[in-house]
C-alpha cells in the first residue's frame, strides 16, 4: 500500500498519475464539529497504481500537486457522488476539478436507479462485496489501522472497473452527452461558493 505523508512523495505520485487518461478519486473528511469539512485522507488510483495521501500525518504537506492534478484538463477525474469531494477541493484548492465523471450520475443514466450507493454499484457491476464497517470511522484520528486504509483504498480501486463499465455502456446506449450535460452543472463553481456570514 502506497501511503503518502510528504509533499515530495505527493508530487512524484501526482506526476505519475497525470500520465493516465483517468484517475479515480475519493476523500475522507470530518465535518460534524467544523464549518468547513476537515480533509483527512485522499485516495487516488490510475489503471496502474493506487495511493493514499495522509495530510493529517503529514502536517506540513503542501497539497498543491494534488490540486494541480485536479485541474489537469488531460486527465478525467472519476468520483462517485462527487459533490462533497468537489466542495473540499474548491474550498481548499480554489478550483473545481475538471473534467469530471460522476459514476452515480452515470449509473442513473444507465438505468441503475437514482442515487445508487457505491457498494451496491460495485456489486452490480463487478460482483465484488465491499466491507462498509468503517463507514463511520473518525478519519482524523491517528494512527489509522491497515484495515481502515484498505477500506479507504477500496473506494478508488473498484471505481476503476465501474468507470470502465459505465463509460462503455453510455457509448453503447448513445447517452454519453447526457452525462456530459450533468457534469457541466456539477462542475459549475456557483454551488460551492458559500457566504460564511
C-alpha positions as protocol buffer text, in pm:
chain_id: "A"
residue {
  index: 1
  type: UNK
  ca { x: 0 y: 0 z: 0 }
}
residue {
  index: 2
  type: UNK
  ca { x: 143 y: 336 z: -106 }
}
residue {
  index: 3
  type: UNK
  ca { x: 80 y: 574 z: 188 }
}
residue {
  index: 4
  type: UNK
  ca { x: 197 y: 928 z: 118 }
}
residue {
  index: 5
  type: UNK
  ca { x: 285 y: 1167 z: 401 }
}
residue {
  index: 6
  type: UNK
  ca { x: 530 y: 1411 z: 238 }
}
residue {
  index: 7
  type: UNK
  ca { x: 498 y: 1680 z: -26 }
}
residue {
  index: 8
  type: UNK
  ca { x: 783 y: 1526 z: -229 }
}
residue {
  index: 9
  type: UNK
  ca { x: 613 y: 1187 z: -244 }
}
residue {
  index: 10
  type: UNK
  ca { x: 279 y: 1351 z: -327 }
}
residue {
  index: 11
  type: UNK
  ca { x: 438 y: 1548 z: -611 }
}
residue {
  index: 12
  type: UNK
  ca { x: 600 y: 1234 z: -755 }
}
residue {
  index: 13
  type: UNK
  ca { x: 276 y: 1037 z: -730 }
}
residue {
  index: 14
  type: UNK
  ca { x: 72 y: 1311 z: -897 }
}
residue {
  index: 15
  type: UNK
  ca { x: 325 y: 1331 z: -1182 }
}
residue {
  index: 16
  type: UNK
  ca { x: 280 y: 957 z: -1240 }
}
residue {
  index: 17
  type: UNK
  ca { x: -99 y: 973 z: -1213 }
}
residue {
  index: 18
  type: UNK
  ca { x: -113 y: 1266 z: -1456 }
}
residue {
  index: 19
  type: UNK
  ca { x: 13 y: 1035 z: -1732 }
}
residue {
  index: 20
  type: UNK
  ca { x: -311 y: 833 z: -1718 }
}
residue {
  index: 21
  type: UNK
  ca { x: -630 y: 909 z: -1910 }
}
residue {
  index: 22
  type: UNK
  ca { x: -829 y: 898 z: -1586 }
}
residue {
  index: 23
  type: UNK
  ca { x: -779 y: 896 z: -1211 }
}
residue {
  index: 24
  type: UNK
  ca { x: -1037 y: 772 z: -962 }
}
residue {
  index: 25
  type: UNK
  ca { x: -1062 y: 998 z: -656 }
}
residue {
  index: 26
  type: UNK
  ca { x: -1223 y: 986 z: -314 }
}
residue {
  index: 27
  type: UNK
  ca { x: -1176 y: 1178 z: 8 }
}
residue {
  index: 28
  type: UNK
  ca { x: -1239 y: 1105 z: 373 }
}
residue {
  index: 29
  type: UNK
  ca { x: -1326 y: 1401 z: 591 }
}
residue {
  index: 30
  type: UNK
  ca { x: -1486 y: 1511 z: 916 }
}
residue {
  index: 31
  type: UNK
  ca { x: -1747 y: 1787 z: 921 }
}
residue {
  index: 32
  type: UNK
  ca { x: -1952 y: 1728 z: 1235 }
}
residue {
  index: 33
  type: UNK
  ca { x: -1784 y: 1994 z: 1451 }
}
residue {
  index: 34
  type: UNK
  ca { x: -1648 y: 2241 z: 1193 }
}
residue {
  index: 35
  type: UNK
  ca { x: -1800 y: 2486 z: 946 }
}
residue {
  index: 36
  type: UNK
  ca { x: -1573 y: 2363 z: 668 }
}
residue {
  index: 37
  type: UNK
  ca { x: -1504 y: 1989 z: 635 }
}
residue {
  index: 38
  type: UNK
  ca { x: -1164 y: 1878 z: 763 }
}
residue {
  index: 39
  type: UNK
  ca { x: -981 y: 1683 z: 494 }
}
residue {
  index: 40
  type: UNK
  ca { x: -835 y: 1365 z: 647 }
}
residue {
  index: 41
  type: UNK
  ca { x: -742 y: 1138 z: 355 }
}
residue {
  index: 42
  type: UNK
  ca { x: -723 y: 1148 z: -23 }
}
residue {
  index: 43
  type: UNK
  ca { x: -738 y: 825 z: -221 }
}
residue {
  index: 44
  type: UNK
  ca { x: -646 y: 813 z: -589 }
}
residue {
  index: 45
  type: UNK
  ca { x: -596 y: 539 z: -846 }
}
residue {
  index: 46
  type: UNK
  ca { x: -493 y: 521 z: -1209 }
}
residue {
  index: 47
  type: UNK
  ca { x: -515 y: 198 z: -1409 }
}
residue {
  index: 48
  type: UNK
  ca { x: -162 y: 116 z: -1289 }
}
residue {
  index: 49
  type: UNK
  ca { x: -140 y: 224 z: -925 }
}
residue {
  index: 50
  type: UNK
  ca { x: -332 y: 336 z: -618 }
}
residue {
  index: 51
  type: UNK
  ca { x: -221 y: 576 z: -344 }
}
residue {
  index: 52
  type: UNK
  ca { x: -348 y: 715 z: -16 }
}
residue {
  index: 53
  type: UNK
  ca { x: -245 y: 1068 z: 78 }
}
residue {
  index: 54
  type: UNK
  ca { x: -249 y: 1145 z: 451 }
}
residue {
  index: 55
  type: UNK
  ca { x: -250 y: 1523 z: 504 }
}
residue {
  index: 56
  type: UNK
  ca { x: -310 y: 1475 z: 878 }
}
residue {
  index: 57
  type: UNK
  ca { x: 2 y: 1266 z: 940 }
}
residue {
  index: 58
  type: UNK
  ca { x: 194 y: 1492 z: 702 }
}
residue {
  index: 59
  type: UNK
  ca { x: 102 y: 1813 z: 885 }
}
residue {
  index: 60
  type: UNK
  ca { x: 335 y: 2029 z: 677 }
}
residue {
  index: 61
  type: UNK
  ca { x: 223 y: 1872 z: 349 }
}
residue {
  index: 62
  type: UNK
  ca { x: 160 y: 2110 z: 61 }
}
residue {
  index: 63
  type: UNK
  ca { x: -138 y: 1980 z: -138 }
}
residue {
  index: 64
  type: UNK
  ca { x: -53 y: 2193 z: -444 }
}
residue {
  index: 65
  type: UNK
  ca { x: 46 y: 1886 z: -655 }
}
residue {
  index: 66
  type: UNK
  ca { x: -294 y: 1729 z: -583 }
}
residue {
  index: 67
  type: UNK
  ca { x: -479 y: 2048 z: -680 }
}
residue {
  index: 68
  type: UNK
  ca { x: -269 y: 2075 z: -998 }
}
residue {
  index: 69
  type: UNK
  ca { x: -377 y: 1721 z: -1091 }
}
residue {
  index: 70
  type: UNK
  ca { x: -741 y: 1807 z: -1016 }
}
residue {
  index: 71
  type: UNK
  ca { x: -717 y: 2094 z: -1265 }
}
residue {
  index: 72
  type: UNK
  ca { x: -532 y: 1897 z: -1533 }
}
residue {
  index: 73
  type: UNK
  ca { x: -761 y: 1903 z: -1837 }
}
residue {
  index: 74
  type: UNK
  ca { x: -595 y: 1596 z: -1991 }
}
residue {
  index: 75
  type: UNK
  ca { x: -697 y: 1367 z: -1702 }
}
residue {
  index: 76
  type: UNK
  ca { x: -1059 y: 1274 z: -1628 }
}
residue {
  index: 77
  type: UNK
  ca { x: -1128 y: 1274 z: -1254 }
}
residue {
  index: 78
  type: UNK
  ca { x: -1369 y: 994 z: -1163 }
}
residue {
  index: 79
  type: UNK
  ca { x: -1574 y: 1025 z: -843 }
}
residue {
  index: 80
  type: UNK
  ca { x: -1880 y: 853 z: -700 }
}
residue {
  index: 81
  type: UNK
  ca { x: -2130 y: 1109 z: -568 }
}
residue {
  index: 82
  type: UNK
  ca { x: -1879 y: 1386 z: -631 }
}
residue {
  index: 83
  type: UNK
  ca { x: -2041 y: 1691 z: -474 }
}
residue {
  index: 84
  type: UNK
  ca { x: -1879 y: 1679 z: -128 }
}
residue {
  index: 85
  type: UNK
  ca { x: -1538 y: 1583 z: -270 }
}
residue {
  index: 86
  type: UNK
  ca { x: -1557 y: 1873 z: -515 }
}
residue {
  index: 87
  type: UNK
  ca { x: -1660 y: 2105 z: -231 }
}
residue {
  index: 88
  type: UNK
  ca { x: -1341 y: 2017 z: -41 }
}
residue {
  index: 89
  type: UNK
  ca { x: -1120 y: 2069 z: -346 }
}
residue {
  index: 90
  type: UNK
  ca { x: -1289 y: 2400 z: -419 }
}
residue {
  index: 91
  type: UNK
  ca { x: -1262 y: 2527 z: -61 }
}
residue {
  index: 92
  type: UNK
  ca { x: -901 y: 2421 z: -3 }
}
residue {
  index: 93
  type: UNK
  ca { x: -759 y: 2447 z: -355 }
}
residue {
  index: 94
  type: UNK
  ca { x: -969 y: 2723 z: -506 }
}
residue {
  index: 95
  type: UNK
  ca { x: -1072 y: 2522 z: -812 }
}
residue {
  index: 96
  type: UNK
  ca { x: -1335 y: 2279 z: -931 }
}
residue {
  index: 97
  type: UNK
  ca { x: -1184 y: 1956 z: -1068 }
}
residue {
  index: 98
  type: UNK
  ca { x: -1227 y: 1924 z: -1443 }
}
residue {
  index: 99
  type: UNK
  ca { x: -1308 y: 1719 z: -1641 }
}
residue {
  index: 100
  type: UNK
  ca { x: -1518 y: 1509 z: -1402 }
}
residue {
  index: 101
  type: UNK
  ca { x: -1707 y: 1182 z: -1440 }
}
residue {
  index: 102
  type: UNK
  ca { x: -1952 y: 1102 z: -1158 }
}
residue {
  index: 103
  type: UNK
  ca { x: -2034 y: 731 z: -1154 }
}
residue {
  index: 104
  type: UNK
  ca { x: -2351 y: 785 z: -951 }
}
residue {
  index: 105
  type: UNK
  ca { x: -2488 y: 1015 z: -1221 }
}
residue {
  index: 106
  type: UNK
  ca { x: -2369 y: 784 z: -1499 }
}
residue {
  index: 107
  type: UNK
  ca { x: -2528 y: 485 z: -1325 }
}
residue {
  index: 108
  type: UNK
  ca { x: -2861 y: 668 z: -1311 }
}
residue {
  index: 109
  type: UNK
  ca { x: -2840 y: 743 z: -1685 }
}
residue {
  index: 110
  type: UNK
  ca { x: -2762 y: 374 z: -1747 }
}
residue {
  index: 111
  type: UNK
  ca { x: -3070 y: 259 z: -1557 }
}
residue {
  index: 112
  type: UNK
  ca { x: -2932 y: 171 z: -1214 }
}
residue {
  index: 113
  type: UNK
  ca { x: -3182 y: 398 z: -1037 }
}
residue {
  index: 114
  type: UNK
  ca { x: -3147 y: 728 z: -854 }
}
residue {
  index: 115
  type: UNK
  ca { x: -2859 y: 775 z: -608 }
}
residue {
  index: 116
  type: UNK
  ca { x: -2727 y: 419 z: -606 }
}
residue {
  index: 117
  type: UNK
  ca { x: -2467 y: 370 z: -331 }
}
residue {
  index: 118
  type: UNK
  ca { x: -2106 y: 293 z: -416 }
}
residue {
  index: 119
  type: UNK
  ca { x: -2108 y: -55 z: -262 }
}
residue {
  index: 120
  type: UNK
  ca { x: -2431 y: -150 z: -439 }
}
residue {
  index: 121
  type: UNK
  ca { x: -2298 y: -24 z: -774 }
}
residue {
  index: 122
  type: UNK
  ca { x: -1968 y: -210 z: -732 }
}
residue {
  index: 123
  type: UNK
  ca { x: -2155 y: -532 z: -652 }
}
residue {
  index: 124
  type: UNK
  ca { x: -2389 y: -498 z: -950 }
}
residue {
  index: 125
  type: UNK
  ca { x: -2106 y: -421 z: -1193 }
}
residue {
  index: 126
  type: UNK
  ca { x: -1822 y: -641 z: -1061 }
}
residue {
  index: 127
  type: UNK
  ca { x: -1993 y: -884 z: -818 }
}
residue {
  index: 128
  type: UNK
  ca { x: -1742 y: -773 z: -550 }
}
residue {
  index: 129
  type: UNK
  ca { x: -1867 y: -708 z: -197 }
}
residue {
  index: 130
  type: UNK
  ca { x: -1722 y: -405 z: -21 }
}
residue {
  index: 131
  type: UNK
  ca { x: -1673 y: -405 z: 355 }
}
residue {
  index: 132
  type: UNK
  ca { x: -1852 y: -92 z: 482 }
}
residue {
  index: 133
  type: UNK
  ca { x: -1769 y: -146 z: 851 }
}
residue {
  index: 134
  type: UNK
  ca { x: -1555 y: 171 z: 861 }
}
residue {
  index: 135
  type: UNK
  ca { x: -1822 y: 394 z: 708 }
}
residue {
  index: 136
  type: UNK
  ca { x: -1844 y: 599 z: 1029 }
}
residue {
  index: 137
  type: UNK
  ca { x: -1475 y: 596 z: 1123 }
}
residue {
  index: 138
  type: UNK
  ca { x: -1322 y: 908 z: 1278 }
}
residue {
  index: 139
  type: UNK
  ca { x: -1079 y: 966 z: 994 }
}
residue {
  index: 140
  type: UNK
  ca { x: -899 y: 1243 z: 1186 }
}
residue {
  index: 141
  type: UNK
  ca { x: -758 y: 1004 z: 1449 }
}
residue {
  index: 142
  type: UNK
  ca { x: -411 y: 862 z: 1409 }
}
residue {
  index: 143
  type: UNK
  ca { x: -273 y: 606 z: 1370 }
}
residue {
  index: 144
  type: UNK
  ca { x: -507 y: 451 z: 1113 }
}
residue {
  index: 145
  type: UNK
  ca { x: -512 y: 70 z: 1102 }
}
residue {
  index: 146
  type: UNK
  ca { x: -423 y: -136 z: 797 }
}
residue {
  index: 147
  type: UNK
  ca { x: -787 y: -239 z: 783 }
}
residue {
  index: 148
  type: UNK
  ca { x: -902 y: 126 z: 773 }
}
residue {
  index: 149
  type: UNK
  ca { x: -652 y: 207 z: 499 }
}
residue {
  index: 150
  type: UNK
  ca { x: -756 y: -98 z: 294 }
}
residue {
  index: 151
  type: UNK
  ca { x: -1119 y: 6 z: 331 }
}
residue {
  index: 152
  type: UNK
  ca { x: -1035 y: 358 z: 213 }
}
residue {
  index: 153
  type: UNK
  ca { x: -834 y: 233 z: -84 }
}
residue {
  index: 154
  type: UNK
  ca { x: -1122 y: 10 z: -200 }
}
residue {
  index: 155
  type: UNK
  ca { x: -1321 y: 328 z: -261 }
}
residue {
  index: 156
  type: UNK
  ca { x: -1099 y: 403 z: -561 }
}
residue {
  index: 157
  type: UNK
  ca { x: -970 y: 66 z: -679 }
}
residue {
  index: 158
  type: UNK
  ca { x: -1313 y: -81 z: -756 }
}
residue {
  index: 159
  type: UNK
  ca { x: -1413 y: 254 z: -905 }
}
residue {
  index: 160
  type: UNK
  ca { x: -1175 y: 188 z: -1197 }
}
residue {
  index: 161
  type: UNK
  ca { x: -1383 y: -111 z: -1309 }
}
residue {
  index: 162
  type: UNK
  ca { x: -1710 y: 72 z: -1252 }
}
residue {
  index: 163
  type: UNK
  ca { x: -1590 y: 366 z: -1461 }
}
residue {
  index: 164
  type: UNK
  ca { x: -1480 y: 141 z: -1749 }
}
residue {
  index: 165
  type: UNK
  ca { x: -1814 y: -39 z: -1746 }
}
residue {
  index: 166
  type: UNK
  ca { x: -2029 y: 274 z: -1730 }
}
residue {
  index: 167
  type: UNK
  ca { x: -1823 y: 461 z: -1988 }
}
residue {
  index: 168
  type: UNK
  ca { x: -1867 y: 173 z: -2234 }
}
residue {
  index: 169
  type: UNK
  ca { x: -2238 y: 137 z: -2151 }
}
residue {
  index: 170
  type: UNK
  ca { x: -2300 y: 508 z: -2213 }
}
residue {
  index: 171
  type: UNK
  ca { x: -2127 y: 486 z: -2551 }
}
residue {
  index: 172
  type: UNK
  ca { x: -2326 y: 176 z: -2645 }
}
residue {
  index: 173
  type: UNK
  ca { x: -2654 y: 344 z: -2547 }
}
residue {
  index: 174
  type: UNK
  ca { x: -2566 y: 676 z: -2714 }
}
residue {
  index: 175
  type: UNK
  ca { x: -2601 y: 858 z: -2382 }
}
residue {
  index: 176
  type: UNK
  ca { x: -2251 y: 996 z: -2325 }
}
residue {
  index: 177
  type: UNK
  ca { x: -2368 y: 1352 z: -2396 }
}
residue {
  index: 178
  type: UNK
  ca { x: -2642 y: 1318 z: -2131 }
}
residue {
  index: 179
  type: UNK
  ca { x: -2378 y: 1264 z: -1862 }
}
residue {
  index: 180
  type: UNK
  ca { x: -2159 y: 1541 z: -2003 }
}
residue {
  index: 181
  type: UNK
  ca { x: -2451 y: 1784 z: -1961 }
}
residue {
  index: 182
  type: UNK
  ca { x: -2493 y: 1677 z: -1598 }
}
residue {
  index: 183
  type: UNK
  ca { x: -2119 y: 1714 z: -1539 }
}
residue {
  index: 184
  type: UNK
  ca { x: -2131 y: 2073 z: -1667 }
}
residue {
  index: 185
  type: UNK
  ca { x: -2383 y: 2151 z: -1391 }
}
residue {
  index: 186
  type: UNK
  ca { x: -2188 y: 1959 z: -1125 }
}
residue {
  index: 187
  type: UNK
  ca { x: -1863 y: 2137 z: -1207 }
}
residue {
  index: 188
  type: UNK
  ca { x: -2004 y: 2489 z: -1209 }
}
residue {
  index: 189
  type: UNK
  ca { x: -1836 y: 2676 z: -920 }
}
residue {
  index: 190
  type: UNK
  ca { x: -2160 y: 2851 z: -817 }
}
residue {
  index: 191
  type: UNK
  ca { x: -2296 y: 2580 z: -581 }
}
residue {
  index: 192
  type: UNK
  ca { x: -1961 y: 2565 z: -396 }
}
residue {
  index: 193
  type: UNK
  ca { x: -1941 y: 2935 z: -318 }
}
residue {
  index: 194
  type: UNK
  ca { x: -2064 y: 2968 z: 41 }
}
residue {
  index: 195
  type: UNK
  ca { x: -2110 y: 3301 z: 214 }
}
residue {
  index: 196
  type: UNK
  ca { x: -1951 y: 3240 z: 554 }
}
residue {
  index: 197
  type: UNK
  ca { x: -2164 y: 3503 z: 725 }
}
